[in-house]
């Protein structure tokens, strides 16, 4: 009990009402606390200031977008090109391009219009009197200059090609608000089996809305094959090109890679012949002859221009 008296005496000295407690300055602990605590606060404040300043600099100088590099991303890099500048003049050009020349003509939006098939489809529709508007994102999977040349050809034929992506909902809404299309020829696609295997996410780079909750259901899908009915070996193709180009190919035969290539392909065109009256008239040799004529003319003229 005698040992507890100093402790009880100390407790009695503490005020029972709230107030500012005055510690005993004679205590060694309190002397240490009073001596060092004021210096810790400025140090903490200083380091906090430097930390916040560093974070602000990091946010300010960091790039808002992550650049995509490498060949494996060259097409995905431009798969969502920015929408073109929209305005009254742009809408007038869109409507003029899509206006059919005949009363019975269609009004067609051709996606992938700067591609090989898309260009020829657009020209064919225009020749028969339909109104045609093209849409292409001009990705860099292969020579963009070739696509631009096709765009120039279409423009000279009265067909406007809008530079944009089919996944750009804002752009598509603008186009369909400006023009009442009767048909859409969907030719836009990512070329290359190998590229599709390296970048499978590109196939799902769009939102799937499904058909639930809609007043009208989608039209039934029908497939018409328009390919060759007889398989053609690669060696046969090379031999014809050697003959037409008058050069000897450097052949390097390797084992077929397991990357989507198949031993042979051919199409059954019976349904297309029966319902559409489709009957191919150009065989492989004639088609390659036309291709070589165009190839030499196009790339030969480019070489001449580059040497000027």
GROMACS .gro file of C-alpha atoms in nm:
model
  308
    1UNK     CA    1   0.000   0.000   0.000
    2UNK     CA    2   0.294   0.227   0.080
    3UNK     CA    3   0.424   0.177  -0.279
    4UNK     CA    4   0.091   0.283  -0.433
    5UNK     CA    5   0.079   0.623  -0.257
    6UNK     CA    6   0.308   0.808  -0.508
    7UNK     CA    7   0.099   0.677  -0.798
    8UNK     CA    8  -0.231   0.774  -0.636
    9UNK     CA    9  -0.089   1.115  -0.549
   10UNK     CA   10   0.005   1.166  -0.916
   11UNK     CA   11  -0.342   1.063  -1.035
   12UNK     CA   12  -0.504   1.307  -0.790
   13UNK     CA   13  -0.313   1.590  -0.954
   14UNK     CA   14  -0.484   1.525  -1.293
   15UNK     CA   15  -0.790   1.755  -1.336
   16UNK     CA   16  -1.128   1.579  -1.347
   17UNK     CA   17  -1.272   1.828  -1.594
   18UNK     CA   18  -1.171   1.851  -1.960
   19UNK     CA   19  -0.896   2.095  -2.020
   20UNK     CA   20  -0.540   2.131  -2.133
   21UNK     CA   21  -0.330   1.876  -1.958
   22UNK     CA   22   0.012   2.005  -1.850
   23UNK     CA   23   0.265   1.725  -1.830
   24UNK     CA   24   0.543   1.721  -1.578
   25UNK     CA   25   0.837   1.876  -1.763
   26UNK     CA   26   1.081   1.732  -1.515
   27UNK     CA   27   1.015   1.382  -1.651
   28UNK     CA   28   1.296   1.257  -1.883
   29UNK     CA   29   1.039   1.111  -2.126
   30UNK     CA   30   0.857   1.441  -2.162
   31UNK     CA   31   1.184   1.626  -2.214
   32UNK     CA   32   1.271   1.386  -2.501
   33UNK     CA   33   0.925   1.422  -2.657
   34UNK     CA   34   0.927   1.798  -2.636
   35UNK     CA   35   1.275   1.816  -2.781
   36UNK     CA   36   1.231   1.595  -3.092
   37UNK     CA   37   0.863   1.602  -3.185
   38UNK     CA   38   0.865   1.956  -3.332
   39UNK     CA   39   1.142   1.857  -3.575
   40UNK     CA   40   0.961   1.546  -3.703
   41UNK     CA   41   0.658   1.738  -3.829
   42UNK     CA   42   0.849   1.968  -4.068
   43UNK     CA   43   1.040   1.668  -4.205
   44UNK     CA   44   0.715   1.481  -4.268
   45UNK     CA   45   0.563   1.787  -4.434
   46UNK     CA   46   0.869   1.835  -4.655
   47UNK     CA   47   0.873   1.474  -4.776
   48UNK     CA   48   0.495   1.485  -4.836
   49UNK     CA   49   0.541   1.795  -5.051
   50UNK     CA   50   0.812   1.627  -5.262
   51UNK     CA   51   0.597   1.313  -5.303
   52UNK     CA   52   0.291   1.510  -5.418
   53UNK     CA   53   0.508   1.720  -5.652
   54UNK     CA   54   0.651   1.402  -5.807
   55UNK     CA   55   0.302   1.255  -5.863
   56UNK     CA   56   0.184   1.577  -6.032
   57UNK     CA   57   0.487   1.577  -6.264
   58UNK     CA   58   0.427   1.211  -6.349
   59UNK     CA   59   0.064   1.275  -6.441
   60UNK     CA   60   0.149   1.591  -6.637
   61UNK     CA   61   0.424   1.439  -6.853
   62UNK     CA   62   0.270   1.093  -6.901
   63UNK     CA   63   0.121   1.023  -7.245
   64UNK     CA   64  -0.260   0.989  -7.250
   65UNK     CA   65  -0.245   0.694  -7.484
   66UNK     CA   66  -0.025   0.391  -7.506
   67UNK     CA   67   0.146   0.374  -7.846
   68UNK     CA   68   0.123   0.047  -8.029
   69UNK     CA   69   0.441  -0.078  -8.191
   70UNK     CA   70   0.544  -0.382  -8.388
   71UNK     CA   71   0.413  -0.549  -8.698
   72UNK     CA   72   0.176  -0.769  -8.503
   73UNK     CA   73  -0.030  -0.459  -8.417
   74UNK     CA   74  -0.005  -0.268  -8.740
   75UNK     CA   75  -0.369  -0.322  -8.837
   76UNK     CA   76  -0.527  -0.305  -8.496
   77UNK     CA   77  -0.341   0.023  -8.451
   78UNK     CA   78  -0.561   0.186  -8.715
   79UNK     CA   79  -0.873  -0.025  -8.677
   80UNK     CA   80  -1.051   0.266  -8.509
   81UNK     CA   81  -0.959   0.566  -8.719
   82UNK     CA   82  -1.101   0.903  -8.612
   83UNK     CA   83  -1.424   1.024  -8.765
   84UNK     CA   84  -1.385   1.274  -9.047
   85UNK     CA   85  -1.483   1.637  -8.992
   86UNK     CA   86  -1.860   1.653  -9.027
   87UNK     CA   87  -2.053   1.951  -9.157
   88UNK     CA   88  -2.301   2.072  -9.420
   89UNK     CA   89  -2.051   2.035  -9.706
   90UNK     CA   90  -1.963   1.681  -9.593
   91UNK     CA   91  -2.332   1.584  -9.578
   92UNK     CA   92  -2.394   1.727  -9.926
   93UNK     CA   93  -2.110   1.517 -10.067
   94UNK     CA   94  -2.243   1.207  -9.890
   95UNK     CA   95  -2.595   1.255 -10.027
   96UNK     CA   96  -2.470   1.331 -10.378
   97UNK     CA   97  -2.261   1.013 -10.386
   98UNK     CA   98  -2.546   0.796 -10.255
   99UNK     CA   99  -2.811   0.939 -10.490
  100UNK     CA  100  -2.914   0.678 -10.755
  101UNK     CA  101  -2.934   0.787 -11.117
  102UNK     CA  102  -3.245   0.581 -11.191
  103UNK     CA  103  -3.578   0.567 -11.008
  104UNK     CA  104  -3.540   0.193 -10.953
  105UNK     CA  105  -3.178   0.218 -10.841
  106UNK     CA  106  -3.061   0.114 -10.496
  107UNK     CA  107  -2.885   0.330 -10.240
  108UNK     CA  108  -2.591   0.121 -10.121
  109UNK     CA  109  -2.332   0.164  -9.848
  110UNK     CA  110  -2.021  -0.039  -9.937
  111UNK     CA  111  -1.792  -0.112  -9.642
  112UNK     CA  112  -1.430  -0.190  -9.723
  113UNK     CA  113  -1.473   0.010 -10.044
  114UNK     CA  114  -1.098   0.069 -10.086
  115UNK     CA  115  -1.026  -0.304 -10.099
  116UNK     CA  116  -0.996  -0.507 -10.418
  117UNK     CA  117  -1.346  -0.657 -10.408
  118UNK     CA  118  -1.504  -0.348 -10.253
  119UNK     CA  119  -1.370  -0.123 -10.529
  120UNK     CA  120  -1.502  -0.342 -10.809
  121UNK     CA  121  -1.839  -0.386 -10.639
  122UNK     CA  122  -1.871  -0.009 -10.597
  123UNK     CA  123  -1.785   0.057 -10.962
  124UNK     CA  124  -2.024  -0.214 -11.081
  125UNK     CA  125  -2.313  -0.073 -10.877
  126UNK     CA  126  -2.242   0.280 -10.999
  127UNK     CA  127  -2.233   0.170 -11.363
  128UNK     CA  128  -2.579   0.019 -11.342
  129UNK     CA  129  -2.727   0.338 -11.194
  130UNK     CA  130  -2.722   0.275 -10.820
  131UNK     CA  131  -2.619   0.534 -10.563
  132UNK     CA  132  -2.300   0.427 -10.385
  133UNK     CA  133  -2.120   0.553 -10.076
  134UNK     CA  134  -1.796   0.387  -9.965
  135UNK     CA  135  -1.657   0.340  -9.615
  136UNK     CA  136  -1.303   0.223  -9.533
  137UNK     CA  137  -1.062   0.265  -9.241
  138UNK     CA  138  -0.748   0.241  -9.463
  139UNK     CA  139  -0.561   0.020  -9.216
  140UNK     CA  140  -0.193  -0.054  -9.269
  141UNK     CA  141  -0.207  -0.432  -9.310
  142UNK     CA  142  -0.094  -0.383  -9.669
  143UNK     CA  143   0.004  -0.088  -9.889
  144UNK     CA  144  -0.213   0.210  -9.796
  145UNK     CA  145  -0.098   0.383 -10.115
  146UNK     CA  146  -0.282   0.120 -10.319
  147UNK     CA  147  -0.601   0.185 -10.123
  148UNK     CA  148  -0.562   0.559 -10.174
  149UNK     CA  149  -0.521   0.500 -10.548
  150UNK     CA  150  -0.846   0.303 -10.550
  151UNK     CA  151  -1.012   0.582 -10.355
  152UNK     CA  152  -0.903   0.826 -10.625
  153UNK     CA  153  -1.046   0.596 -10.892
  154UNK     CA  154  -1.379   0.580 -10.709
  155UNK     CA  155  -1.387   0.957 -10.653
  156UNK     CA  156  -1.335   1.015 -11.027
  157UNK     CA  157  -1.633   0.787 -11.087
  158UNK     CA  158  -1.853   0.991 -10.855
  159UNK     CA  159  -1.821   0.765 -10.550
  160UNK     CA  160  -1.722   0.922 -10.220
  161UNK     CA  161  -1.523   0.704  -9.980
  162UNK     CA  162  -1.559   0.807  -9.616
  163UNK     CA  163  -1.250   0.733  -9.407
  164UNK     CA  164  -1.376   0.572  -9.088
  165UNK     CA  165  -1.430   0.245  -8.905
  166UNK     CA  166  -1.743   0.030  -8.905
  167UNK     CA  167  -1.718   0.014  -8.524
  168UNK     CA  168  -1.754   0.392  -8.499
  169UNK     CA  169  -2.117   0.415  -8.386
  170UNK     CA  170  -2.124   0.796  -8.402
  171UNK     CA  171  -2.005   0.801  -8.762
  172UNK     CA  172  -2.249   0.529  -8.870
  173UNK     CA  173  -2.536   0.715  -8.707
  174UNK     CA  174  -2.439   1.028  -8.900
  175UNK     CA  175  -2.430   0.836  -9.228
  176UNK     CA  176  -2.766   0.667  -9.176
  177UNK     CA  177  -2.923   0.995  -9.064
  178UNK     CA  178  -2.800   1.164  -9.381
  179UNK     CA  179  -2.892   0.884  -9.624
  180UNK     CA  180  -3.174   0.628  -9.628
  181UNK     CA  181  -2.970   0.330  -9.748
  182UNK     CA  182  -3.163   0.044  -9.906
  183UNK     CA  183  -2.871  -0.200  -9.890
  184UNK     CA  184  -2.535  -0.248  -9.720
  185UNK     CA  185  -2.263  -0.442  -9.902
  186UNK     CA  186  -2.042  -0.551  -9.613
  187UNK     CA  187  -1.697  -0.605  -9.766
  188UNK     CA  188  -1.490  -0.478  -9.473
  189UNK     CA  189  -1.274  -0.751  -9.320
  190UNK     CA  190  -0.934  -0.810  -9.165
  191UNK     CA  191  -0.713  -0.973  -9.427
  192UNK     CA  192  -0.473  -1.251  -9.341
  193UNK     CA  193  -0.531  -1.581  -9.161
  194UNK     CA  194  -0.198  -1.557  -8.979
  195UNK     CA  195  -0.273  -1.207  -8.853
  196UNK     CA  196  -0.613  -1.318  -8.725
  197UNK     CA  197  -0.444  -1.596  -8.528
  198UNK     CA  198  -0.188  -1.355  -8.381
  199UNK     CA  199  -0.458  -1.103  -8.288
  200UNK     CA  200  -0.775  -1.301  -8.211
  201UNK     CA  201  -0.912  -1.016  -7.998
  202UNK     CA  202  -0.975  -0.815  -8.315
  203UNK     CA  203  -1.268  -1.044  -8.397
  204UNK     CA  204  -1.437  -0.942  -8.071
  205UNK     CA  205  -1.343  -0.573  -8.083
  206UNK     CA  206  -1.706  -0.475  -8.110
  207UNK     CA  207  -2.007  -0.489  -7.884
  208UNK     CA  208  -2.250  -0.774  -7.947
  209UNK     CA  209  -2.604  -0.644  -7.907
  210UNK     CA  210  -2.785  -0.967  -7.988
  211UNK     CA  211  -3.146  -0.975  -8.109
  212UNK     CA  212  -3.336  -0.980  -7.780
  213UNK     CA  213  -3.580  -0.700  -7.702
  214UNK     CA  214  -3.610  -0.584  -8.063
  215UNK     CA  215  -3.935  -0.545  -8.254
  216UNK     CA  216  -3.791  -0.687  -8.575
  217UNK     CA  217  -3.576  -0.997  -8.602
  218UNK     CA  218  -3.271  -1.028  -8.823
  219UNK     CA  219  -3.316  -1.162  -9.176
  220UNK     CA  220  -3.231  -1.527  -9.229
  221UNK     CA  221  -2.872  -1.585  -9.334
  222UNK     CA  222  -2.802  -1.753  -9.668
  223UNK     CA  223  -2.458  -1.837  -9.805
  224UNK     CA  224  -2.370  -1.837 -10.175
  225UNK     CA  225  -2.027  -1.966 -10.272
  226UNK     CA  226  -1.863  -1.772 -10.556
  227UNK     CA  227  -1.524  -1.943 -10.559
  228UNK     CA  228  -1.350  -2.189 -10.785
  229UNK     CA  229  -1.508  -2.532 -10.815
  230UNK     CA  230  -1.172  -2.701 -10.878
  231UNK     CA  231  -0.870  -2.689 -10.643
  232UNK     CA  232  -0.554  -2.534 -10.792
  233UNK     CA  233  -0.211  -2.633 -10.656
  234UNK     CA  234   0.025  -2.349 -10.564
  235UNK     CA  235   0.280  -2.491 -10.809
  236UNK     CA  236   0.033  -2.446 -11.094
  237UNK     CA  237  -0.025  -2.084 -10.991
  238UNK     CA  238   0.350  -2.015 -10.980
  239UNK     CA  239   0.406  -2.173 -11.321
  240UNK     CA  240   0.144  -1.950 -11.485
  241UNK     CA  241   0.294  -1.638 -11.323
  242UNK     CA  242   0.645  -1.737 -11.439
  243UNK     CA  243   0.516  -1.766 -11.793
  244UNK     CA  244   0.331  -1.433 -11.789
  245UNK     CA  245   0.606  -1.235 -11.615
  246UNK     CA  246   0.887  -1.406 -11.809
  247UNK     CA  247   1.088  -1.465 -11.493
  248UNK     CA  248   1.196  -1.773 -11.300
  249UNK     CA  249   1.064  -1.790 -10.947
  250UNK     CA  250   1.296  -1.873 -10.658
  251UNK     CA  251   1.110  -2.158 -10.495
  252UNK     CA  252   1.156  -2.259 -10.135
  253UNK     CA  253   0.933  -2.552 -10.049
  254UNK     CA  254   0.867  -2.593  -9.677
  255UNK     CA  255   0.636  -2.804  -9.468
  256UNK     CA  256   0.289  -2.655  -9.445
  257UNK     CA  257   0.264  -2.457  -9.118
  258UNK     CA  258  -0.016  -2.525  -8.874
  259UNK     CA  259  -0.146  -2.171  -8.875
  260UNK     CA  260  -0.480  -2.198  -9.047
  261UNK     CA  261  -0.359  -2.307  -9.392
  262UNK     CA  262  -0.539  -2.606  -9.540
  263UNK     CA  263  -0.421  -2.860  -9.800
  264UNK     CA  264  -0.679  -2.753 -10.059
  265UNK     CA  265  -1.004  -2.555 -10.096
  266UNK     CA  266  -1.282  -2.542 -10.349
  267UNK     CA  267  -1.636  -2.407 -10.353
  268UNK     CA  268  -1.973  -2.553 -10.443
  269UNK     CA  269  -2.148  -2.286 -10.651
  270UNK     CA  270  -2.465  -2.486 -10.722
  271UNK     CA  271  -2.690  -2.262 -10.508
  272UNK     CA  272  -2.547  -1.943 -10.659
  273UNK     CA  273  -2.598  -2.082 -11.009
  274UNK     CA  274  -2.955  -2.195 -10.937
  275UNK     CA  275  -3.086  -1.887 -10.754
  276UNK     CA  276  -2.862  -1.609 -10.887
  277UNK     CA  277  -2.773  -1.738 -11.233
  278UNK     CA  278  -2.404  -1.717 -11.143
  279UNK     CA  279  -2.178  -1.871 -11.404
  280UNK     CA  280  -1.804  -1.786 -11.395
  281UNK     CA  281  -1.652  -1.697 -11.732
  282UNK     CA  282  -1.291  -1.617 -11.634
  283UNK     CA  283  -1.058  -1.911 -11.581
  284UNK     CA  284  -0.737  -1.899 -11.377
  285UNK     CA  285  -0.503  -1.822 -11.667
  286UNK     CA  286  -0.720  -1.538 -11.797
  287UNK     CA  287  -0.758  -1.392 -11.449
  288UNK     CA  288  -0.383  -1.402 -11.383
  289UNK     CA  289  -0.316  -1.246 -11.723
  290UNK     CA  290  -0.537  -0.950 -11.632
  291UNK     CA  291  -0.376  -0.928 -11.290
  292UNK     CA  292  -0.021  -0.922 -11.430
  293UNK     CA  293  -0.118  -0.653 -11.681
  294UNK     CA  294  -0.252  -0.434 -11.401
  295UNK     CA  295   0.041  -0.513 -11.168
  296UNK     CA  296   0.307  -0.417 -11.421
  297UNK     CA  297   0.117  -0.102 -11.517
  298UNK     CA  298   0.058   0.014 -11.159
  299UNK     CA  299   0.389  -0.069 -10.993
  300UNK     CA  300   0.590   0.003 -11.308
  301UNK     CA  301   0.452   0.357 -11.322
  302UNK     CA  302   0.530   0.403 -10.952
  303UNK     CA  303   0.894   0.307 -11.011
  304UNK     CA  304   0.918   0.550 -11.302
  305UNK     CA  305   0.776   0.834 -11.090
  306UNK     CA  306   1.014   0.759 -10.805
  307UNK     CA  307   1.312   0.782 -11.044
  308UNK     CA  308   1.215   1.129 -11.171
   0.00000   0.00000   0.00000
